[in-house]
CSV table of C-alpha atoms in Angstrom, one decimal:
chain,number,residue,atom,x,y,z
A,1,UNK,CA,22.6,10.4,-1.1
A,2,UNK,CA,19.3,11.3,0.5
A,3,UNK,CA,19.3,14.6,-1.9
A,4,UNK,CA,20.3,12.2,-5.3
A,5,UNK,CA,17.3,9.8,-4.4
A,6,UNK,CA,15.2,12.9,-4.6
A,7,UNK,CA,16.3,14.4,-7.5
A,8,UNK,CA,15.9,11.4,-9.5
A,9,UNK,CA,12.5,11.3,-7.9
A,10,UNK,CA,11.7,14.5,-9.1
A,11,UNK,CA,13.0,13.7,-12.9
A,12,UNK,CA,10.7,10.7,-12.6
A,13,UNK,CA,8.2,12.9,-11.8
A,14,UNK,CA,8.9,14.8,-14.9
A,15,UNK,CA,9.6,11.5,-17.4
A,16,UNK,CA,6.1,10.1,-16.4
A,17,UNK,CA,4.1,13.4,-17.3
A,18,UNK,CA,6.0,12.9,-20.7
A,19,UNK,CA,5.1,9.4,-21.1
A,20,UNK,CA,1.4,9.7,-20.0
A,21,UNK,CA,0.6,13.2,-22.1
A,22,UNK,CA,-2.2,12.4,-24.2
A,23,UNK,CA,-3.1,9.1,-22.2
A,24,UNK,CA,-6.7,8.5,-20.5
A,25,UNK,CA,-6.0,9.0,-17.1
A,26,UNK,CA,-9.6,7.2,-16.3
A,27,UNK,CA,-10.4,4.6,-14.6
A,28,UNK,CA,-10.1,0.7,-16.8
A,29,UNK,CA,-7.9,2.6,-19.9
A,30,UNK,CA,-5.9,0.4,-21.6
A,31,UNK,CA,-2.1,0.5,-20.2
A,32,UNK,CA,-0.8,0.0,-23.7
A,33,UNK,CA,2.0,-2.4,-24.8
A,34,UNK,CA,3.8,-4.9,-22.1
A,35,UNK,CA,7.2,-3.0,-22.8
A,36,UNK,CA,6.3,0.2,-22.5
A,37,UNK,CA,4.0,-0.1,-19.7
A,38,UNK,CA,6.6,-2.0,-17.7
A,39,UNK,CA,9.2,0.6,-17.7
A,40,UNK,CA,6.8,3.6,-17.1
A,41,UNK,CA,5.7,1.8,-13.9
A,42,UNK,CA,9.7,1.5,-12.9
A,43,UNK,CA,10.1,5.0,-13.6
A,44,UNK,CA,6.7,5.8,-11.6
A,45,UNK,CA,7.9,3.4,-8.8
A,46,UNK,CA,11.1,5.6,-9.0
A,47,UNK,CA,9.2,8.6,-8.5
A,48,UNK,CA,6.2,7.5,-5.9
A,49,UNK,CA,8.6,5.4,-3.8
A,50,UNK,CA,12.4,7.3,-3.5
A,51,UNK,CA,11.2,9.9,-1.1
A,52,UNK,CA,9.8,7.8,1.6
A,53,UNK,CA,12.9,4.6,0.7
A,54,UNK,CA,15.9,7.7,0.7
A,55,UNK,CA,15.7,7.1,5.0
A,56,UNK,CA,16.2,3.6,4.6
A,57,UNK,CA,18.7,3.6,1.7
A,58,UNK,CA,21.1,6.4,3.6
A,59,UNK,CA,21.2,4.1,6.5
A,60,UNK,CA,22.2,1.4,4.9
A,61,UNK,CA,24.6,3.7,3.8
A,62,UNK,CA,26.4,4.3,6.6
A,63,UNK,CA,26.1,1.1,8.4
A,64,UNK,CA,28.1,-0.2,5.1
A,65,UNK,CA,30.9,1.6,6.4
A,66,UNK,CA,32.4,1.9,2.6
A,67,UNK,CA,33.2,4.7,1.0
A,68,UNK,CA,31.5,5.4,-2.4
A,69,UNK,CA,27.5,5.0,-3.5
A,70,UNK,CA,27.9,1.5,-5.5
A,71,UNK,CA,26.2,-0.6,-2.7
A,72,UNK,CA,23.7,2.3,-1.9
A,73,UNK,CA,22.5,2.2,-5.8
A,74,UNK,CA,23.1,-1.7,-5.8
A,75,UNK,CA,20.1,-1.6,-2.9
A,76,UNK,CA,18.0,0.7,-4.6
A,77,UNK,CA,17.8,-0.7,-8.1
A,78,UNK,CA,17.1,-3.9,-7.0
A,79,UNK,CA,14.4,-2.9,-4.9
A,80,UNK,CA,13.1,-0.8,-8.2
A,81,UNK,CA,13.6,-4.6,-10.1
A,82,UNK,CA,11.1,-6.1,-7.5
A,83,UNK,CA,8.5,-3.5,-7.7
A,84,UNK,CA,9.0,-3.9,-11.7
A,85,UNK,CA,8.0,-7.7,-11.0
A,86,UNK,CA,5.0,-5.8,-9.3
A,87,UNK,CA,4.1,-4.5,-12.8
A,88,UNK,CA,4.9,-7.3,-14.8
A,89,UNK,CA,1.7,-9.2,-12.3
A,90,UNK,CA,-0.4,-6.4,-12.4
A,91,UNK,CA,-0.8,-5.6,-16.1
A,92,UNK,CA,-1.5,-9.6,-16.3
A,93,UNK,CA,-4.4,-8.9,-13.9
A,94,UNK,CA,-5.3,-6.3,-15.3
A,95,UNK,CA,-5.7,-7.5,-18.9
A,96,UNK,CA,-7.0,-11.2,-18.0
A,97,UNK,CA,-9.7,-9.2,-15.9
A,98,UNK,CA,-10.6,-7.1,-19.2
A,99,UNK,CA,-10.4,-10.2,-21.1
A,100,UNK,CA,-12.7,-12.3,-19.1
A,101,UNK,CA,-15.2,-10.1,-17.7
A,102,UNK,CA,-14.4,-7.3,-21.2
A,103,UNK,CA,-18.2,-5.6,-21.5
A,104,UNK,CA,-19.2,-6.2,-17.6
A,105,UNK,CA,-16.5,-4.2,-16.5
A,106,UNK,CA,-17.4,-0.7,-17.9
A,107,UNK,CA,-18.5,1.9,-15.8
A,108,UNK,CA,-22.1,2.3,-16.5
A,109,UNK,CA,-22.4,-2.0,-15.2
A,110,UNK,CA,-20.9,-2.9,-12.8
A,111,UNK,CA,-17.0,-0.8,-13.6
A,112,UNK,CA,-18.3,1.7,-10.7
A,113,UNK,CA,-18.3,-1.2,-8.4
A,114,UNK,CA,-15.7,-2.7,-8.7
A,115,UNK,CA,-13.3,0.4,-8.5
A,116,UNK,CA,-15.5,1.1,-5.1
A,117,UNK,CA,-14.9,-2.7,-4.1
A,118,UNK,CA,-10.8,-1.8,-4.4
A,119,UNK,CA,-11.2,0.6,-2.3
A,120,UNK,CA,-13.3,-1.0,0.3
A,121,UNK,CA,-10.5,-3.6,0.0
A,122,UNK,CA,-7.7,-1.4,1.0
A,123,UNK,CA,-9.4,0.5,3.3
A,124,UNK,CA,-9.6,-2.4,5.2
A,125,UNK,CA,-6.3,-3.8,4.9
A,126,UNK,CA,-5.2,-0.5,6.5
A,127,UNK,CA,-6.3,-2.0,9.4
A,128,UNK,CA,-5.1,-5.9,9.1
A,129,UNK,CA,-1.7,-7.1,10.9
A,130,UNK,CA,0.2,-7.6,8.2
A,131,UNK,CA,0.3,-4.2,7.6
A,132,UNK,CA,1.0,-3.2,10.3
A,133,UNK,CA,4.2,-5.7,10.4
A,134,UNK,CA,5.1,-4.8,6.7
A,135,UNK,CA,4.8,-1.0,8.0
A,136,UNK,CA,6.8,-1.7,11.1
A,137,UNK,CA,9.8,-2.8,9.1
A,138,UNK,CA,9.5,0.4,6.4
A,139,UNK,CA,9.1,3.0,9.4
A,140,UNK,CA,12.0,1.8,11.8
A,141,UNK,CA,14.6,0.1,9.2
A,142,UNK,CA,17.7,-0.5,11.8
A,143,UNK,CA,15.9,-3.7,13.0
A,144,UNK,CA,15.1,-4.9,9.3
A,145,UNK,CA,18.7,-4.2,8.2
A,146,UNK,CA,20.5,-5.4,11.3
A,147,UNK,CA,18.6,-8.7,11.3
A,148,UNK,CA,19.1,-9.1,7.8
A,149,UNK,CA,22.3,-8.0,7.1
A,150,UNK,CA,24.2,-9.1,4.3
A,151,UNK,CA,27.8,-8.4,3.1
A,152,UNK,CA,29.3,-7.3,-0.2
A,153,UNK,CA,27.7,-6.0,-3.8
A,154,UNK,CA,25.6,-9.3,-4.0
A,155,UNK,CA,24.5,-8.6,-0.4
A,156,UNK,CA,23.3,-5.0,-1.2
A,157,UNK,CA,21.3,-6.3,-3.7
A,158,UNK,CA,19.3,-9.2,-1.5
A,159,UNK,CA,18.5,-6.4,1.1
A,160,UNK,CA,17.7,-4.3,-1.0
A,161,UNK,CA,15.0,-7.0,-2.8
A,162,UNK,CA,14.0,-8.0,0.5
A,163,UNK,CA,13.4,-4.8,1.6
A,164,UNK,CA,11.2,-4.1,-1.0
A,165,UNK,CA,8.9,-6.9,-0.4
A,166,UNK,CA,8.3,-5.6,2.7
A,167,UNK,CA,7.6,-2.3,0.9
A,168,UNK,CA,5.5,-4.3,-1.5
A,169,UNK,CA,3.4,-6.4,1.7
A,170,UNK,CA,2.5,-2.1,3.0
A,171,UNK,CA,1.5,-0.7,-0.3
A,172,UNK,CA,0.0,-3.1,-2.4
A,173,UNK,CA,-3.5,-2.3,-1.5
A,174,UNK,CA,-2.8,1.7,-2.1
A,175,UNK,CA,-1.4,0.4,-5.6
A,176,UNK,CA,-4.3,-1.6,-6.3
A,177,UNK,CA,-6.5,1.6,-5.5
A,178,UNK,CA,-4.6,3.3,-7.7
A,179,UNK,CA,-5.2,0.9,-10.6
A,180,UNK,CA,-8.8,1.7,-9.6
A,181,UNK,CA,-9.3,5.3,-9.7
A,182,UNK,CA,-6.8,5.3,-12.9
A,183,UNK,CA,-3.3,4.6,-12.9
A,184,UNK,CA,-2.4,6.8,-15.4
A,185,UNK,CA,-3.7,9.6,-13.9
A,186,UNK,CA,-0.9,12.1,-12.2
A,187,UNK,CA,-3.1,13.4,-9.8
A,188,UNK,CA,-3.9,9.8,-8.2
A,189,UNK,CA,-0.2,8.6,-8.7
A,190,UNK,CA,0.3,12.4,-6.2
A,191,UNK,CA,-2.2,11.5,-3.9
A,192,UNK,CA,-1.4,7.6,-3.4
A,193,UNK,CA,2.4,9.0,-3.4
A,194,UNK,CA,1.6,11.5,-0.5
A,195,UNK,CA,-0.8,8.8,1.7
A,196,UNK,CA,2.7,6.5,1.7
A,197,UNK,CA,5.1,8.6,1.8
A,198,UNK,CA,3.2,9.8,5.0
A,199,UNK,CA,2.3,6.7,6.4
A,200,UNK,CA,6.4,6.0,5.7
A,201,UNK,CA,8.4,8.8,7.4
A,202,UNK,CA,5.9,10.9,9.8
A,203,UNK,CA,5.8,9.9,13.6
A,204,UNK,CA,2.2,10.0,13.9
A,205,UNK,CA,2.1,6.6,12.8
A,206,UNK,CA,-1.9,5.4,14.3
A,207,UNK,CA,-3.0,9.0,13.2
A,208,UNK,CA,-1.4,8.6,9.0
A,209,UNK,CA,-2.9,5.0,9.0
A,210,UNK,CA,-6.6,6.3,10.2
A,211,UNK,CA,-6.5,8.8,7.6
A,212,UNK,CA,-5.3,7.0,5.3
A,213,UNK,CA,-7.9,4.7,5.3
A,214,UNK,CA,-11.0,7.4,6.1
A,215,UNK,CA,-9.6,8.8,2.7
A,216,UNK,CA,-10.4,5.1,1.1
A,217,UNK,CA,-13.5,4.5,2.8
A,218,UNK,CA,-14.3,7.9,1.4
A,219,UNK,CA,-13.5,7.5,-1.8
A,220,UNK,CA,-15.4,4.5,-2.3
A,221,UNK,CA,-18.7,5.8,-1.1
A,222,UNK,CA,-18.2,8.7,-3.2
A,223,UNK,CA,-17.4,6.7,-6.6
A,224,UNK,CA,-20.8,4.8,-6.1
A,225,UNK,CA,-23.0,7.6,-5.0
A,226,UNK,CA,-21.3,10.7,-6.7
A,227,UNK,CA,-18.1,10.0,-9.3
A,228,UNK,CA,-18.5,13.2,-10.8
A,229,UNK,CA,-18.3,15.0,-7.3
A,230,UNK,CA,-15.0,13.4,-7.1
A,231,UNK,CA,-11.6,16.2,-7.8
A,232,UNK,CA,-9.4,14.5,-10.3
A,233,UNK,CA,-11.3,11.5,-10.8
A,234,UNK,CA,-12.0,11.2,-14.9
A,235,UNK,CA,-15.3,9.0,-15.0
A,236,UNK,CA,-15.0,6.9,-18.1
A,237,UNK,CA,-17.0,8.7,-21.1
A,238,UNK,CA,-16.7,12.4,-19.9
A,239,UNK,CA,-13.9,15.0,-20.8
């Protein structure tokens, strides 16, 4: 199971280079139509989230005591359809933000700052304690799923959706910095990817979170006083 979650990972991996060839991968580019963009951001959630979820999803697993992978998929696609829902609110911010605010959002005003005010923003959330709660129940899931535990295909689905509200309460911030620095850019969907997938599954959990958030606190400084200094960051304007 653990192997299928990241495979499919890896072909999500692969179908969102497809979809995004061609795209601006800076920060504030349009995200295109509400369809399309929707079910790219599945397919990326797909392939940022199934390595650090395949733990919790082969546990359930087993603790099902079934035979067969129908309440194992059941808990992962419906914790895909809440993170979808996670799109659907996000492109709404996104484009009543561009709407509203349209010229005083580009990067030589005040675009710069704002992408650096994300950042701040999750830095500091690292350090808040309902991340650390929301992080508690992704890194040890036997106490989530025990307390929690629901029977039968409709069951599997409700943990499964409450289990990614959880995952939803850790990561939003590291989303939202990844709507800053350009989510349509591979490199930043890799690199906010690899800060949860570490923050996730590794045991060093004070040492992933203080690294996690130097890298923010970094990154922000860096997009106000030197963008272009930046690897893999495409300021708006420049090839």
């Amino acid at each position: 199971l653990v192997a299928l979650l990241l495979v499919l990972a890896g072909v999500a991996w692969w179908a969102t280079a497809n979809q995004m060839a061609g795209m601006s991968a800076a920060p504030g580019a349009a995200l295109g139509a509400l369809g399309w963009f929707v079910g790219v951001w599945v397919v990326m959630m797909a392939a940022m989230m199934f390595p650090s979820v395949a733990p919790t999803v082969a546990l359930y697993a087993r603790m099902t005591r079934q035979r067969g992978w129908t309440r194992p998929l059941l808990f992962t696609s419906s914790y895909l359809v809440v993170w979808g829902f996670v799109g659907l609110v996000s492109y709404g911010f996104f484009e009543l933000g561009a709407h509203l605010l349209g010229a005083q959002l580009s990067w030589d005003a005040g675009g710069r700052w704002v992408v650096a005010a994300i950042l701040l923003a999750a830095a500091l959330y690292e350090v808040t304690p309902l991340k650390n709660a929301c992080l508690s129940r992704c890194r040890t899931p036997l106490g989530y799923l025990l307390g929690s535990w629901r029977d039968g295909s409709r069951g599997a689905a409700e943990m499964g959706a409450r289990h990614a509200g959880w995952c939803v309460g850790c990561c939003w911030a590291l989303m939202a910095a990844l709507f800053a620095l350009g989510v349509m850019s591979l490199v930043w969907m890799a690199v906010i990817a690899a800060l949860i997938t570490v923050e996730k599954t590794l045991p060093w959990r004070r040492s992933a979170l203080t690294f996690t958030t130097v890298v923010l606190l970094a990154l922000a400084v860096m997009v106000v006083v030197a963008p272009h200094s930046i690897p893999g960051l495409v300021v708006p304007g420049t090839s």
